[in-house]
Coordinates of C-alpha atoms and ligand atoms in Angstrom, one line a residue:
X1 CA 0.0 0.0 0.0
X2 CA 1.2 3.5 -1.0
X3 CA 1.8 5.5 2.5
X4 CA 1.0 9.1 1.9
X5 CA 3.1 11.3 3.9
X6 CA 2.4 14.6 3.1
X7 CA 0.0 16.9 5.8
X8 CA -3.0 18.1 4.6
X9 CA -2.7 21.8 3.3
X10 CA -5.3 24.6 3.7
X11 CA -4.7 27.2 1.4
X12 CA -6.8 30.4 2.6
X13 CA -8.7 29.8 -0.9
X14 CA -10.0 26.2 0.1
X15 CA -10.8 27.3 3.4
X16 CA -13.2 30.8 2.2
X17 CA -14.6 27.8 -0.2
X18 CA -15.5 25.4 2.1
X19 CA -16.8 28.6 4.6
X20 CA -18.7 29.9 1.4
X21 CA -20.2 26.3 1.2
X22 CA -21.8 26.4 4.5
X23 CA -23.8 29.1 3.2
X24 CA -26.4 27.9 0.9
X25 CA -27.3 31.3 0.1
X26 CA -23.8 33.2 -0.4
X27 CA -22.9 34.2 -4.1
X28 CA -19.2 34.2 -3.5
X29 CA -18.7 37.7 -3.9
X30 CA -17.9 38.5 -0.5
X31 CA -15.3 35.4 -1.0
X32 CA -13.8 37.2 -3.7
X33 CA -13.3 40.2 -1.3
X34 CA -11.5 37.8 0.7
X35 CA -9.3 36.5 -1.6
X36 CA -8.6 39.9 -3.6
X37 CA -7.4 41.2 -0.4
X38 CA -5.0 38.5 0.1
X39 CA -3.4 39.0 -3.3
X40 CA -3.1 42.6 -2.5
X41 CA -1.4 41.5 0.9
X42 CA 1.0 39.3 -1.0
X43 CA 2.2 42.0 -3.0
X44 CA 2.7 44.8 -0.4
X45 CA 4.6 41.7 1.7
X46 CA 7.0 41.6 -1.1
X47 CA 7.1 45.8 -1.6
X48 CA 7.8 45.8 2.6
X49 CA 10.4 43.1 2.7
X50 CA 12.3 44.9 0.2
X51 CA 12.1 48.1 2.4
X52 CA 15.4 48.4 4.1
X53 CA 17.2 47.6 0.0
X54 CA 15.4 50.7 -1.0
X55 CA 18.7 52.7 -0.1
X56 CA 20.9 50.8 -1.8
X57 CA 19.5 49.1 -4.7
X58 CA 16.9 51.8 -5.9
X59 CA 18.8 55.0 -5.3
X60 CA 18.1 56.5 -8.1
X61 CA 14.2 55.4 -8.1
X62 CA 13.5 55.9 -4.7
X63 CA 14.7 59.0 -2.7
X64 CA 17.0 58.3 0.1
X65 CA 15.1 60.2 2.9
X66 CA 13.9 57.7 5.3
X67 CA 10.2 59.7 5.5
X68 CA 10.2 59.2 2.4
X69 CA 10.0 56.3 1.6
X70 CA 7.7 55.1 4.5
X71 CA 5.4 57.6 2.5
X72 CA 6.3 55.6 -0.4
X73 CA 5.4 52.2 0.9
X74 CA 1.8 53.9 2.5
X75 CA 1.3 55.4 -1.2
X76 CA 2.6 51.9 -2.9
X77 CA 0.4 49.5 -0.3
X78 CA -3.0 52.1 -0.7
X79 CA -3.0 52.1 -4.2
X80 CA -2.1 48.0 -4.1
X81 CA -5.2 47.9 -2.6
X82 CA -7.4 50.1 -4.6
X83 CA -5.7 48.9 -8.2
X84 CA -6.6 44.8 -6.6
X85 CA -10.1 45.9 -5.4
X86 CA -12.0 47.8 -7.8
X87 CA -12.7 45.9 -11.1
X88 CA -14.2 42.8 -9.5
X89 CA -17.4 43.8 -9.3
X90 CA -18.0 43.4 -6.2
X91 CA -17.7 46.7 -4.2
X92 CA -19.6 49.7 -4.7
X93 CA -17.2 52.2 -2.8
X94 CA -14.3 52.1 -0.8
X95 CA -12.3 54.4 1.8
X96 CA -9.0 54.6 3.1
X97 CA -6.9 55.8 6.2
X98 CA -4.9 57.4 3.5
X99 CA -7.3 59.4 1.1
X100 CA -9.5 62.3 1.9
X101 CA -13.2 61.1 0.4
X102 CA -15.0 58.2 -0.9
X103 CA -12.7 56.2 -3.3
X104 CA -15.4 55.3 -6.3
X105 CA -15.1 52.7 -8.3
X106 CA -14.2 53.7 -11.9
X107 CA -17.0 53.6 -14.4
X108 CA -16.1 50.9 -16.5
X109 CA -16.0 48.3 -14.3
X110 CA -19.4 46.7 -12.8
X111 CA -20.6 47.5 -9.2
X112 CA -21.4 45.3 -6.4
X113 CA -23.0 45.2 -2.9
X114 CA -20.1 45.9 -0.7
X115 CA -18.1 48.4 0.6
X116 CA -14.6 48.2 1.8
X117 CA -12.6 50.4 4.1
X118 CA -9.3 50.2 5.2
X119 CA -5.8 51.2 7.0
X120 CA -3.0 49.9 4.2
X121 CA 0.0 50.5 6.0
X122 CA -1.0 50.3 9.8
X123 CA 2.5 51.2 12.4
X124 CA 4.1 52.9 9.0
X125 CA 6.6 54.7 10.8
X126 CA 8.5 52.1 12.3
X127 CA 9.3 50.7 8.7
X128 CA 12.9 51.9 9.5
X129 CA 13.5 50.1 12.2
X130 CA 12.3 46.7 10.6
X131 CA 9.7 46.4 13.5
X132 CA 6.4 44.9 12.3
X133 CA 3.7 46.9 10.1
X134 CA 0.4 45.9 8.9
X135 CA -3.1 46.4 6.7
X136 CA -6.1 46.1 8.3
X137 CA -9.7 46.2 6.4
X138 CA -13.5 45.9 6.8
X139 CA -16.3 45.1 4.6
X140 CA -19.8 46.4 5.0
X141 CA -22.9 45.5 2.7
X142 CA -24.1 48.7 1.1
X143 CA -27.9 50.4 2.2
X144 CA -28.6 52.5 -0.5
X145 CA -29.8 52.1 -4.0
X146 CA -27.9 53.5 -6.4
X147 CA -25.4 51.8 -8.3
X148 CA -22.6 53.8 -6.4
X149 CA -21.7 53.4 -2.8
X150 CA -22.4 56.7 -0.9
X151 CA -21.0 58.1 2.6
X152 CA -24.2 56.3 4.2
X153 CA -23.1 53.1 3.2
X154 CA -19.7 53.8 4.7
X155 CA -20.9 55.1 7.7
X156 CA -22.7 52.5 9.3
X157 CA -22.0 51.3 13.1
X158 CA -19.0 48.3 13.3
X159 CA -21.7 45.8 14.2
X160 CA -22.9 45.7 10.7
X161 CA -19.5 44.3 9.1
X162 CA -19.8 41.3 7.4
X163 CA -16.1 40.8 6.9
X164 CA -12.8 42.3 8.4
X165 CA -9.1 41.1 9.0
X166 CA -6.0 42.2 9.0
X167 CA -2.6 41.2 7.8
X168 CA 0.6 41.7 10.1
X169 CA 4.4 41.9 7.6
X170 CA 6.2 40.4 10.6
X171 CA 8.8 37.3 11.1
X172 CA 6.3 35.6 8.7
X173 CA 3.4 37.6 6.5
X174 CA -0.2 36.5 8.2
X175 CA -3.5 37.2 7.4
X176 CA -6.2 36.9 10.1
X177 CA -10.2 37.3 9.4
X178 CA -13.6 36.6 10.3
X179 CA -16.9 36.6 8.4
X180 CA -18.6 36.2 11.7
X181 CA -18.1 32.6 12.3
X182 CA -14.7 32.8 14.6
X183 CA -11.4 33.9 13.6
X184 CA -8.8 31.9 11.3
X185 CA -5.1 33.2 10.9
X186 CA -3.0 32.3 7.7
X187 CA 0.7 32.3 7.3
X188 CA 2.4 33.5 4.4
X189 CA 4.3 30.3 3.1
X190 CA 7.3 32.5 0.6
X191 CA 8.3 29.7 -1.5
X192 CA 4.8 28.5 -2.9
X193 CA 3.5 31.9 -2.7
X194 CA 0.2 31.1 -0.8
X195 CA -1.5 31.3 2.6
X196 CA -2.1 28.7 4.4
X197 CA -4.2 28.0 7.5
X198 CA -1.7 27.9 10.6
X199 CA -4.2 29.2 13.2
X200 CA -8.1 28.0 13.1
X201 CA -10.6 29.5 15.5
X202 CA -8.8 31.8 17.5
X203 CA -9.7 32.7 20.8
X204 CA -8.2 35.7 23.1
X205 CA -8.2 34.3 27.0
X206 CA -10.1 36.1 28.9
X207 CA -7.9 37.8 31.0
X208 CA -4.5 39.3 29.7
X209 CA -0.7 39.5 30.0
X210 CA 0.1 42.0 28.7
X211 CA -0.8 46.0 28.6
X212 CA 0.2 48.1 25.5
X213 CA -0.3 52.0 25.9
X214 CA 2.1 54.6 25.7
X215 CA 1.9 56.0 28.7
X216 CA 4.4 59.1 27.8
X217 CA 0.9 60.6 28.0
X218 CA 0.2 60.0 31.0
X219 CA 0.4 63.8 31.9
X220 CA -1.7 64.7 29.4
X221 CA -5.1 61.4 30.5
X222 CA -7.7 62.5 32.6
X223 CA -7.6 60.8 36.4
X224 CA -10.1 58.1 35.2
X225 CA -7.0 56.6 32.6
X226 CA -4.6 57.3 34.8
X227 CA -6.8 55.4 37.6
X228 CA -7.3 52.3 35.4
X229 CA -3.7 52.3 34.2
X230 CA -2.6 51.8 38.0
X231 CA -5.1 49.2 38.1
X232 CA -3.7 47.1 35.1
X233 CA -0.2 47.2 36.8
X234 CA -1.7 46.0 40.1
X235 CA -0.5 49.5 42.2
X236 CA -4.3 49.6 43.0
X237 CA -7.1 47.7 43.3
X238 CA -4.8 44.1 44.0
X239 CA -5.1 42.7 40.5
X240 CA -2.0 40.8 39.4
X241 CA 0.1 43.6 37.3
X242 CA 0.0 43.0 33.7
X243 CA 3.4 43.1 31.7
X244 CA 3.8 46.0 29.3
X245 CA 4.7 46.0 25.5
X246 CA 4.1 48.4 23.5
X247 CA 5.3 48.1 19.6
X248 CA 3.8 51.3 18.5
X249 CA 1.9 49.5 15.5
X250 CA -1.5 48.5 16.4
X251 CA -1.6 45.4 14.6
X252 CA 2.0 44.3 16.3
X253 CA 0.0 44.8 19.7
X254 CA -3.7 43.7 18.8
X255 CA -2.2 40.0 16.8
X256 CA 0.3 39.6 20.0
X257 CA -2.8 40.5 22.8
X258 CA -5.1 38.5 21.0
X259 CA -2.7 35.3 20.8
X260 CA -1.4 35.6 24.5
X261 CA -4.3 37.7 26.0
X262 CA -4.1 41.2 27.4
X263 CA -5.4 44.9 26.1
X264 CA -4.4 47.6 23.8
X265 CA -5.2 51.1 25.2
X266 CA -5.3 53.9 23.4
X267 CA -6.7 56.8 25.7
X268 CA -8.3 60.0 25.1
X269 CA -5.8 62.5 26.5
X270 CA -5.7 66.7 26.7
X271 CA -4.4 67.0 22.9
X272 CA -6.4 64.3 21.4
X273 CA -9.6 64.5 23.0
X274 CA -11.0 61.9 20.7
X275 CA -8.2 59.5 20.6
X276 CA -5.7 59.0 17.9
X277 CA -6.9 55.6 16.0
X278 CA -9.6 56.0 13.5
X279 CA -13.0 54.3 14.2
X280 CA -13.6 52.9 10.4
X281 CA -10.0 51.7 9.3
X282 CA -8.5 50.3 12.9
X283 CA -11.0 49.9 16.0
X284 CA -14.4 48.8 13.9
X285 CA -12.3 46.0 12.1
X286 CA -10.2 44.8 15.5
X287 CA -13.4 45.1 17.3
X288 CA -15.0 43.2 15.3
X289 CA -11.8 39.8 15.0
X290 CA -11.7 40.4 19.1
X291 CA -15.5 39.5 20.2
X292 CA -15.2 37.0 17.3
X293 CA -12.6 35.5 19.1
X294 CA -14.2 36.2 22.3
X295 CA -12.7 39.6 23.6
X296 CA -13.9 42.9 23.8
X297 CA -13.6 46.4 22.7
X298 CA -14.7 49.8 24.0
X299 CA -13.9 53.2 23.7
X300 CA -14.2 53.2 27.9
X301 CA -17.8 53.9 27.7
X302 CA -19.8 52.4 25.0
X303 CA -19.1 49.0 22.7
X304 CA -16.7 49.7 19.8
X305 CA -19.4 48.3 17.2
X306 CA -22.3 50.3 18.4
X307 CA -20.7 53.6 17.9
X308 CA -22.8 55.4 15.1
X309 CA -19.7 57.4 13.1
X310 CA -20.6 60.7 11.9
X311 CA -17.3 61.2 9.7
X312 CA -14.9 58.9 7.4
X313 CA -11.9 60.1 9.6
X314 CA -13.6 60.3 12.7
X315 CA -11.3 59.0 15.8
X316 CA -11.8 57.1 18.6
X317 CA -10.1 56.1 22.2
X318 CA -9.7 52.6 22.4
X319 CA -9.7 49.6 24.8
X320 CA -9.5 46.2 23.1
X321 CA -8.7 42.9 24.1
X322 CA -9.2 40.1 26.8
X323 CA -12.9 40.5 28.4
X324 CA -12.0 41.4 31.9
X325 CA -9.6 43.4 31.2
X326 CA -12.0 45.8 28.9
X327 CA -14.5 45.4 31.5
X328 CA -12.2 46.9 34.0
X329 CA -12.2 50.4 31.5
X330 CA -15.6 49.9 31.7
X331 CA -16.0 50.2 35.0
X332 CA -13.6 52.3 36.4
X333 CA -14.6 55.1 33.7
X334 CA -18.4 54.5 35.1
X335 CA -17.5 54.9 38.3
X336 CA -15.7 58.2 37.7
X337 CA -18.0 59.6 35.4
X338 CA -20.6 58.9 38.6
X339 CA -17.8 60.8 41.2
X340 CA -17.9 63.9 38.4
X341 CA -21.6 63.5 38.3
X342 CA -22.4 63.7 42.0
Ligands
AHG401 P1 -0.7 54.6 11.1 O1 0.8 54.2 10.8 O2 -1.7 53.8 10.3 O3 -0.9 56.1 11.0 O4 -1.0 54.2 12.6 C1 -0.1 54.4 13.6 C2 -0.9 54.2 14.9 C3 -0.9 52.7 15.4 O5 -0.3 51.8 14.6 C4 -0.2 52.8 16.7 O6 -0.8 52.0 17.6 C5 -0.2 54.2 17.1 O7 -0.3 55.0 15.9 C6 1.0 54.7 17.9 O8 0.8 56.0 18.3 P2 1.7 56.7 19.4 O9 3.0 56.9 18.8 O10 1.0 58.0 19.7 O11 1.8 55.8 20.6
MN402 MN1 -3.0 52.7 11.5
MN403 MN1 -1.8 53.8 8.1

């Protein structure tokens, strides 16, 4: 008898199949979504590994001017995205961290139901430093009825996503998603060029390790955040202290919280009354993988996906991650809010 060594492979395109397959009623498009945005991933992976060679083998293409070229690589990985995205058919309208208004889809190509928002090159600034970077992106079905997506269909509340994910260029290119049925992380295999399924039905524990902030803001957060912060590192309250790591690039933090448990914070402070990361391209789509995978997100006072926005570029303060530990901002900004009110 023939002995068959080999493992059995999921690519990322067998798995959305066999997801898509469950579905009776699904016409693949939002499949197609899924899979377009992993080619897009593929090639950014390739434009960010190449990063650091920019200064030495494309001197005369690329300027030498570190800022530069991190604008570069936002520029390259946003229109990677758009150029992948907009002649399947499948999207209406799109929106990105990096352009001011609605991105339409040009008039020659068909139309679909969808809408897709994203961040293309989350943590850009530490591209010089070889420190992970990311893309993170949601999908929403449209609400109105014309054959173009308008700011209505964009702005609808995080709860309403069909589809988001995110892809982290680290040690190893992964992509991690959900379409509402749990969350399923992919690793970049280099030499046959596809994703395969390394990590199936994710789940965050529900308390954390570690706590990611930047607390060189600490002078600037109201007594509430600075409250909680003591909290998480056990000077108050007699929790167990939390490690800290903080990467500066969200997706760094939120992939290595959500394997290992703990929270991401990212406070309002005096400057930044609203926060720094933007509701549409970074908290609705993490918010959205982190209940899938059982954890939760807030921005200290009301749930991440119930949040109606108002604006494409509208910001929000953040707390995502293990359950209790969100649940703790929860609280301790209730109870304060209660002291202010009294
Ligand atoms: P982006 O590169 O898409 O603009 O996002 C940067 C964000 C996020 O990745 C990170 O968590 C945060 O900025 C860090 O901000 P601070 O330097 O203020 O901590
Ligand atoms: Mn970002
Ligand atoms: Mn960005």
């Amino acid at each position: 008898m023939v002995q068959h060594t080999a493992t059995s492979v999921v690519t990322i395109e067998r798995f959305i199949i066999e997801q898509e397959r469950l579905h009776p009623e699904a016409t693949g498009e939002l499949s197609g979504i899924l899979y377009d945005m992993g080619l897009a991933a593929k090639m950014i992976a390739n434009k960010v590994r190449r990063a650091g060679l920019a200064d030495i083998l494309g001197a005369t293409e690329h300027s030498n001017v570190q800022g530069e070229i991190q604008q570069k690589l936002d520029i390259f990985a946003n229109d990677t995205i758009v150029k992948a995205m907009d002649h399947g058919g499948r999207l209406c309208a799109m929106a990105s961290e990096e352009e001011p208004g609605i991105i339409p889809i040009p008039d020659n190509f068909r139309t679909g139901k969808y809408c897709l928002m994203f961040d293309p090159l989350d943590g850009s600034s530490n591209i010089d430093v070889n420190v992970p970077v990311g893309t993170i992106f949601s999908v929403m079905q449209k609400i109105t009825r014309g054959r173009h997506g308008e700011l209505e269909d964009l702005l609808q509340p995080g709860r309403r996503q069909v589809a988001a994910g995110y892809v982290i260029y680290g040690s190893s290119t992964m992509l991690v998603y959900t379409t509402g049925q749990g969350v399923h992380g992919f690793t970049l295999d280099p030499s046959i060029g596809e994703f395969l399924l390394s990590h199936p039905n994710i789940r965050i524990p529900d308390e954390g390790r570690y706590l990611s902030v930047n607390d060189s803001y600490e002078g600037l957060w109201d007594e509430g955040t600075k409250q909680l912060m003591r909290k998480y590192r056990g000077l108050e309250g007699g929790r167990r202290p939390l490690s800290v790591r903080y990467v500066g690039s969200l997706v760094a933090d939120f992939h290595r919280n959500l394997l290992g448990g703990g929270i991401f914070c990212y406070p309002a402070n005096r400057k930044a009354p609203g926060g720094k990361l933007r509701l549409l391209y970074e908290a609705n789509p993490l918010a959205f993988i982190c209940e899938q995978a059982g954890g939760a997100a807030c921005d200290g006072v009301t749930r991440v996906l119930d949040i109606q926005p108002t604006e494409l570029h509208q910001r929000v303060p953040l707390y995502i991650g293990s359950r209790r530990d969100v649940d703790l901002a929860t609280q301790t900004f209730q109870h304060h809010s209660e002291l202010v009110g009294a």
